[in-house]
Short mmCIF file of N, CA and C in Angstrom, two decimals:
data_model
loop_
_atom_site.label_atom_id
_atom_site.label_comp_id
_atom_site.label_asym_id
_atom_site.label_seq_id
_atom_site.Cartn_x
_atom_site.Cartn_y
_atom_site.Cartn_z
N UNK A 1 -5.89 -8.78 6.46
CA UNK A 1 -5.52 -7.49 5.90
C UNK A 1 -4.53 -7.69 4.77
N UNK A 2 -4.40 -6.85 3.63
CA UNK A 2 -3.71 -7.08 2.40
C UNK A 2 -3.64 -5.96 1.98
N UNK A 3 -2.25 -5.37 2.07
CA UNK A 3 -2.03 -4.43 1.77
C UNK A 3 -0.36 -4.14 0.93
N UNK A 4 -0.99 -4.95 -0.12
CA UNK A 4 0.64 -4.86 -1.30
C UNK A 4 0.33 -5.57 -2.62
N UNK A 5 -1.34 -5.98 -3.13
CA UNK A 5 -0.98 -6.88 -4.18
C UNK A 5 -1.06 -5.17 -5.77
N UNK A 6 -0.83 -5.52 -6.47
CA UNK A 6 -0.86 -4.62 -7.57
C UNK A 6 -1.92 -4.68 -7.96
N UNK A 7 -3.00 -3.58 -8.65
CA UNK A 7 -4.64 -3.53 -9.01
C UNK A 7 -5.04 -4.70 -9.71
N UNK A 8 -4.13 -5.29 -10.43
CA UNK A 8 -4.70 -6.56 -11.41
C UNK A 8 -4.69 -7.74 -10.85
N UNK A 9 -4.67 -7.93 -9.41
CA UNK A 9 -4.61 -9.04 -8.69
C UNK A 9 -5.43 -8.31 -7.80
N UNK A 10 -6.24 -9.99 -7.11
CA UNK A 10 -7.12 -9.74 -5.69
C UNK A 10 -6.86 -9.20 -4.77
N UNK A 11 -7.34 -8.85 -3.87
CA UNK A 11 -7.16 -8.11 -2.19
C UNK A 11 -7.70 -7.85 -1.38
N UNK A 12 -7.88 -8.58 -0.88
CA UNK A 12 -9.32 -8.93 0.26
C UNK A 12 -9.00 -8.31 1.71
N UNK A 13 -8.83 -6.66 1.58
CA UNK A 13 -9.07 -5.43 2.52
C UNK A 13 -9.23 -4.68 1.81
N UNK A 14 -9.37 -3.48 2.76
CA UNK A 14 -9.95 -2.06 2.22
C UNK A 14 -8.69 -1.03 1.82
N UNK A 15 -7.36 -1.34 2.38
CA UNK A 15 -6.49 -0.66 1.18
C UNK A 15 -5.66 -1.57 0.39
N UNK A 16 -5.22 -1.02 -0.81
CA UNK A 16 -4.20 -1.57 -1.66
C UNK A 16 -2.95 -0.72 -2.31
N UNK A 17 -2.06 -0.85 -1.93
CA UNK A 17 -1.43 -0.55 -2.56
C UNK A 17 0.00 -0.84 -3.00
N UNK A 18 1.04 -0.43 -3.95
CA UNK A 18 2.37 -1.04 -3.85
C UNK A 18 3.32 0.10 -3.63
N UNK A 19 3.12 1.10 -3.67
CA UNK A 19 4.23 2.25 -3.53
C UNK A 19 5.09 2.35 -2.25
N UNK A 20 3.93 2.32 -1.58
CA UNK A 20 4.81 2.54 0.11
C UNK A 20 4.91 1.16 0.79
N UNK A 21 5.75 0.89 1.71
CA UNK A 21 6.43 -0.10 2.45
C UNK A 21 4.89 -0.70 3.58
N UNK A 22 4.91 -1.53 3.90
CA UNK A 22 3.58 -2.49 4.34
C UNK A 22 3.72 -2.00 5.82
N UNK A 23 5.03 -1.88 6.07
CA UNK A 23 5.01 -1.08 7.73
C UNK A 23 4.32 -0.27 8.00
N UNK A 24 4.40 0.69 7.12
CA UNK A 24 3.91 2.17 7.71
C UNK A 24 2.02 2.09 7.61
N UNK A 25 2.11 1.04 7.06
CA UNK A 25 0.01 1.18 6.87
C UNK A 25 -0.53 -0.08 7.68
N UNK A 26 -1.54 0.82 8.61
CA UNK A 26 -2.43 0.23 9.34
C UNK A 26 -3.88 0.66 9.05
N UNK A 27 -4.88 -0.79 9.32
CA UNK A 27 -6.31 -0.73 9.13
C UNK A 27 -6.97 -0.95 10.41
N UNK A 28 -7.37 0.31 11.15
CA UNK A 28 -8.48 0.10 12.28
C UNK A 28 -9.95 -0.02 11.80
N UNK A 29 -10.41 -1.14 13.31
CA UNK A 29 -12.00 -1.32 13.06
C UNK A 29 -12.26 -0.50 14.12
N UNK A 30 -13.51 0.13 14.45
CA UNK A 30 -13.89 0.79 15.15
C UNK A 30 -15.53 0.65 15.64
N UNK A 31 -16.06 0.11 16.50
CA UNK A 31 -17.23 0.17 16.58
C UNK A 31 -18.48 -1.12 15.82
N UNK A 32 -19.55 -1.40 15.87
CA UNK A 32 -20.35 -2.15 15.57
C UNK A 32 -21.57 -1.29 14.80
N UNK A 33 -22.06 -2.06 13.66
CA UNK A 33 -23.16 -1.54 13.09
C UNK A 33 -22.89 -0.23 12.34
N UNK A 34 -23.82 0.50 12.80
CA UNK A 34 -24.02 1.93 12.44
C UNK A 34 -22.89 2.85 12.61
N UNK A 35 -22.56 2.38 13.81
CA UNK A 35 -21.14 2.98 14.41
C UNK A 35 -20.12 2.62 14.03
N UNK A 36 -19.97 1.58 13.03
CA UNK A 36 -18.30 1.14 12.78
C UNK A 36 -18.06 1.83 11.78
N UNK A 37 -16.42 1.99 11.74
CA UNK A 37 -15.74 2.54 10.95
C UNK A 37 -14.27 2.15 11.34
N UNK A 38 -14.21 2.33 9.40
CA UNK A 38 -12.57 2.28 9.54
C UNK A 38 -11.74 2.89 8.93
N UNK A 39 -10.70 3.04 9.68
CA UNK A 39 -9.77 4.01 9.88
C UNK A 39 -8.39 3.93 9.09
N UNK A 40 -7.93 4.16 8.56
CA UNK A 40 -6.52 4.19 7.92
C UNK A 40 -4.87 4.78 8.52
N UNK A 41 -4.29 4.29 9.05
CA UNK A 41 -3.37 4.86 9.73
C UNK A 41 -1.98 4.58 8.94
N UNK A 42 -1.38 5.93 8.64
CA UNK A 42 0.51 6.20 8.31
C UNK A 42 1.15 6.26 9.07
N UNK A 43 2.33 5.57 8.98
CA UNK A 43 3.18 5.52 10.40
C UNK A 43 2.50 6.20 11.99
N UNK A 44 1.83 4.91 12.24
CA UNK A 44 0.91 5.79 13.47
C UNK A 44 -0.48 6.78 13.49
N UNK A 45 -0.34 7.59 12.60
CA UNK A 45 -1.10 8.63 12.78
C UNK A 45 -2.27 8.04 11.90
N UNK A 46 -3.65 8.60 12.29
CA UNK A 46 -4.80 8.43 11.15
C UNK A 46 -4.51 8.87 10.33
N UNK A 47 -4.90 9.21 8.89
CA UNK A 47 -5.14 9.63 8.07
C UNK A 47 -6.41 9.56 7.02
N UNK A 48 -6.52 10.86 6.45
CA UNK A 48 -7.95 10.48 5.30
C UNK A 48 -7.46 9.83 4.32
N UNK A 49 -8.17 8.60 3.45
CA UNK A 49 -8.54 8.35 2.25
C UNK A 49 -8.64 9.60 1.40
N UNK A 50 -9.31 10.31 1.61
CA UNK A 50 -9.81 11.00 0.40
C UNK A 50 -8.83 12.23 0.45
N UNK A 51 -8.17 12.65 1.42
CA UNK A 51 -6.86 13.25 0.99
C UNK A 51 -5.79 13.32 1.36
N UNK A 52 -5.59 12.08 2.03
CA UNK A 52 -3.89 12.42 2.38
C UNK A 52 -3.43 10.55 1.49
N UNK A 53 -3.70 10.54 0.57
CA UNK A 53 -3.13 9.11 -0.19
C UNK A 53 -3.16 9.72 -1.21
N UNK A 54 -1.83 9.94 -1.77
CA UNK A 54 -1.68 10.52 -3.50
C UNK A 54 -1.80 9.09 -4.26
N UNK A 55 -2.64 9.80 -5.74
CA UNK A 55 -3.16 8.41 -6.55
C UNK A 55 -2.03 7.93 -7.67
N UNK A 56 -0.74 8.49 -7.62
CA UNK A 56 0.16 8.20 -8.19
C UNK A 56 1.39 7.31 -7.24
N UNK A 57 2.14 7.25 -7.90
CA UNK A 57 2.86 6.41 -7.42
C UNK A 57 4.70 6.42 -8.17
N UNK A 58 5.67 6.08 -7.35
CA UNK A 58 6.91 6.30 -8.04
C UNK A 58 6.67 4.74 -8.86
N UNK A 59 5.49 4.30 -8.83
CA UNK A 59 6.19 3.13 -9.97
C UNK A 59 5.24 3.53 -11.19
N UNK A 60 5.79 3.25 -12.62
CA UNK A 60 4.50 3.83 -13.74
C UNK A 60 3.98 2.90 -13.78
N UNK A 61 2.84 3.50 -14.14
CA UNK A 61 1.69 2.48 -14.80
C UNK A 61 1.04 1.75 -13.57
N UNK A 62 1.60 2.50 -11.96
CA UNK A 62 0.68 1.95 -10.47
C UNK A 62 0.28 2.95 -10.43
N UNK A 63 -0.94 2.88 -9.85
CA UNK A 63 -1.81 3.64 -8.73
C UNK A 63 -2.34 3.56 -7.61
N UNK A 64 -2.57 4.16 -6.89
CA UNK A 64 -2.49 3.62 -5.55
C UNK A 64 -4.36 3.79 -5.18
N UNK A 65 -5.40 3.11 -4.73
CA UNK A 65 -6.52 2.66 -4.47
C UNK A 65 -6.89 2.42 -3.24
N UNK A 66 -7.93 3.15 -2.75
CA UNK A 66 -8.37 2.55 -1.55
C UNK A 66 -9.77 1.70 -1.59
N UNK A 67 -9.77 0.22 -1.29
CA UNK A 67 -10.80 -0.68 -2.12
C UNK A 67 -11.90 -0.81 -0.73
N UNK A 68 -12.78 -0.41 -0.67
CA UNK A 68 -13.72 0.10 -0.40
C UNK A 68 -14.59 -1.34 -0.21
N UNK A 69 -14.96 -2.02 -1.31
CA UNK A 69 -15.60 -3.38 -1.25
C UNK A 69 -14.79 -4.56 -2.43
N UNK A 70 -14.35 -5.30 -1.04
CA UNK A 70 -13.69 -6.31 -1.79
C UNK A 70 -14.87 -6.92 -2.33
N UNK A 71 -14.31 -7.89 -3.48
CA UNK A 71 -15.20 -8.62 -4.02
C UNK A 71 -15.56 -9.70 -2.97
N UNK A 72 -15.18 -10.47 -2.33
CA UNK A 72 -16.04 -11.65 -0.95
C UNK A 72 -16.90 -10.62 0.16
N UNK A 73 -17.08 -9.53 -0.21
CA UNK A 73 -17.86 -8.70 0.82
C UNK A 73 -19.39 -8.32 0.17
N UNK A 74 -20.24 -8.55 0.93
CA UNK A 74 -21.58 -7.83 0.48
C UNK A 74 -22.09 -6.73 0.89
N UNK A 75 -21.46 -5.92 1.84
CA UNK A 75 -21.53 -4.95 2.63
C UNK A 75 -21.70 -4.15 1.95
N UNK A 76 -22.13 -3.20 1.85
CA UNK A 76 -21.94 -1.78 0.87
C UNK A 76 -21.31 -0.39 1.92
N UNK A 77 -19.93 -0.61 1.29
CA UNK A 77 -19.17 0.32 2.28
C UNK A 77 -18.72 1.68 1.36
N UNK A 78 -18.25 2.74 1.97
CA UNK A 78 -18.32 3.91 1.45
C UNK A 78 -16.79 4.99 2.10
N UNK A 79 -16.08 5.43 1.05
CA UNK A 79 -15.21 6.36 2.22
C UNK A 79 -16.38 7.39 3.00
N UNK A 80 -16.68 7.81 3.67
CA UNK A 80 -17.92 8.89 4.05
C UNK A 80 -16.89 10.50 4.16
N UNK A 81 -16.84 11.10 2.84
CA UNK A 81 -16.80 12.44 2.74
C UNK A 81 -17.27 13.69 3.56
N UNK A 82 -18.07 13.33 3.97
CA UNK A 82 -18.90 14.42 4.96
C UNK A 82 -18.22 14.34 6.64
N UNK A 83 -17.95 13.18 7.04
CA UNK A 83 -16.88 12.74 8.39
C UNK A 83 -15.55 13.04 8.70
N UNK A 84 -15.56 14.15 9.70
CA UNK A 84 -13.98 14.18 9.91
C UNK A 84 -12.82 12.77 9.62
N UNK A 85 -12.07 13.00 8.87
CA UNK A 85 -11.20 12.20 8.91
C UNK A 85 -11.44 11.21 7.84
N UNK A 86 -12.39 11.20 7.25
CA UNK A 86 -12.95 10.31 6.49
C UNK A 86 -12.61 8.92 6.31
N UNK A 87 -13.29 8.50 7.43
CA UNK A 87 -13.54 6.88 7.49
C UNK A 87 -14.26 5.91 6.54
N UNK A 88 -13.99 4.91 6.46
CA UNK A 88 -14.32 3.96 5.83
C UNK A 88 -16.02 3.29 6.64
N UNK A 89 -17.27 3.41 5.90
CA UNK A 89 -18.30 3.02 6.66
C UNK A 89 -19.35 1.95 5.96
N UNK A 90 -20.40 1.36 6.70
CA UNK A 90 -21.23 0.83 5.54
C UNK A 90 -22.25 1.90 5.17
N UNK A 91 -22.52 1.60 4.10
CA UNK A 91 -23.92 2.59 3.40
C UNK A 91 -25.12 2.37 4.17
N UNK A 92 -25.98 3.61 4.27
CA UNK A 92 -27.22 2.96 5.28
C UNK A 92 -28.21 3.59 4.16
N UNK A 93 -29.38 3.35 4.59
CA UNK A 93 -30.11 3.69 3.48
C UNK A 93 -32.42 3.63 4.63
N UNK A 94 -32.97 4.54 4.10
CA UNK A 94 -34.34 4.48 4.78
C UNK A 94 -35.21 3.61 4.42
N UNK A 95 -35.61 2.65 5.12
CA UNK A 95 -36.60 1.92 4.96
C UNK A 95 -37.94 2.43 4.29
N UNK A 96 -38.31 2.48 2.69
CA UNK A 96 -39.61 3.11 2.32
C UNK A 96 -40.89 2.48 3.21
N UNK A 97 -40.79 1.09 3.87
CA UNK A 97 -41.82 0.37 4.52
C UNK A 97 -42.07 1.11 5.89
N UNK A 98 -41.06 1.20 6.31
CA UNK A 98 -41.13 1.32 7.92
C UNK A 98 -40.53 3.07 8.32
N UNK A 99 -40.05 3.13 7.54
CA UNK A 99 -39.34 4.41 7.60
C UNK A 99 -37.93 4.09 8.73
N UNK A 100 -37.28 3.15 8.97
CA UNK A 100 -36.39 3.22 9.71
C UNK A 100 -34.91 2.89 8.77
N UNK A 101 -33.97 3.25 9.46
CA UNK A 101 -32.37 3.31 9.10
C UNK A 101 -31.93 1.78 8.98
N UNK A 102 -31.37 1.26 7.66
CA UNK A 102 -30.86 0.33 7.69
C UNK A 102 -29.65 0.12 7.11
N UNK A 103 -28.58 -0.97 6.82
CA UNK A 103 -27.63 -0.92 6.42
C UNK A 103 -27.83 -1.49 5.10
N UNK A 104 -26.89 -1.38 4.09
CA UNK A 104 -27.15 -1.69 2.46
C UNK A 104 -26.44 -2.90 2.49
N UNK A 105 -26.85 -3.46 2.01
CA UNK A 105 -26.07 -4.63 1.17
C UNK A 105 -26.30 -4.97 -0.70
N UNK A 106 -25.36 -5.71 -0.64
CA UNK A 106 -25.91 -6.02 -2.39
C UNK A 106 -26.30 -7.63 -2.17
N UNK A 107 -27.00 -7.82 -2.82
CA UNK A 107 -28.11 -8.82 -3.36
C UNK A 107 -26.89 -9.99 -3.55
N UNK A 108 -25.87 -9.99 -4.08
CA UNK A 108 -24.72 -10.97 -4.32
C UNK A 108 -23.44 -10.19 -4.47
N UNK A 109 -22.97 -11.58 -3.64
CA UNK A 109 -21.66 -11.04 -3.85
C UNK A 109 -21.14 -10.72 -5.44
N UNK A 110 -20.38 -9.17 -5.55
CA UNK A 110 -19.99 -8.69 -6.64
C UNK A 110 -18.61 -9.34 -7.22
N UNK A 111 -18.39 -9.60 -8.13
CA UNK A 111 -17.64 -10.36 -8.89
C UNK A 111 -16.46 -9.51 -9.22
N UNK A 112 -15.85 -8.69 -8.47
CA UNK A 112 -15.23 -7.31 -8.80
C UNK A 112 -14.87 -6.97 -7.23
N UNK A 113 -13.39 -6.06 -7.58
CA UNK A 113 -13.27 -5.06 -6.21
C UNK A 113 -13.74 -3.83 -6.25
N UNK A 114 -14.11 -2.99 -5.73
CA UNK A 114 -14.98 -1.90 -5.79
C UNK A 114 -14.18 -0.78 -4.95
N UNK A 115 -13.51 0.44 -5.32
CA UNK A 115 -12.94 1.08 -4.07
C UNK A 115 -12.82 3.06 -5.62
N UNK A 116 -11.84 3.53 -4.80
CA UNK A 116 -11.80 4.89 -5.36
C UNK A 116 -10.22 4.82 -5.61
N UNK A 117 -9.44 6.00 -6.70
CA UNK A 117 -8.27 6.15 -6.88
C UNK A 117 -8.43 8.13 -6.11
N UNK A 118 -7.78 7.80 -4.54
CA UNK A 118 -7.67 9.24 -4.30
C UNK A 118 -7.28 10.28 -4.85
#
């Protein structure tokens, strides 16, 4: 888990940021497959990505990011908007062959971190 480098450096988890103190932020896993998700927690409590992390920051010229797909990940993960609480999930996507539910990946690993500025 890595949760303090500044956007122009690597960070190989799903949050980043430098504003707030490394104590108060925790990353839960939850579940396998289809069912996993993860969770973001402030001093204790869950919280959403998509609205309880302001994208500013008391330092200028930071912003604060929740990175979604590190670059060593092939997973194709997603905050999921539509989910209470809005967890962190992988992308699933329908099989045109078979018609069944599968999980996304990318073809290679992306050369880039990939995430949203809340």
């Amino acid at each position: 888990k890595c949760i303090s480098k500044p956007i122009r450096n690597s960070c190989r988890s799903f949050l980043q940021t430098t504003a707030i103190p490394l104590d108060t932020w925790e990353v839960k896993e939850e579940g396998e497959k289809f069912e996993k998700r993860i969770w973001i927690h402030k001093n204790r409590k869950q919280i959403s990505p998509w609205h309880e992390i302001s994208h500013t920051t008391e330092q200028e010229d930071v912003l604060n990011i929740v990175l979604e797909i590190p670059f060593i990940s092939k997973k194709k993960m997603e905050v999921n908007i539509s989910e209470p609480g809005n967890p962190i999930m992988q992308d699933t996507q329908i099989s045109k062959a078979t018609g069944t539910k599968r999980l996304r990946y990318y073809a290679k690993y992306p050369p880039f971190n990939y995430g949203m500025i809340p």
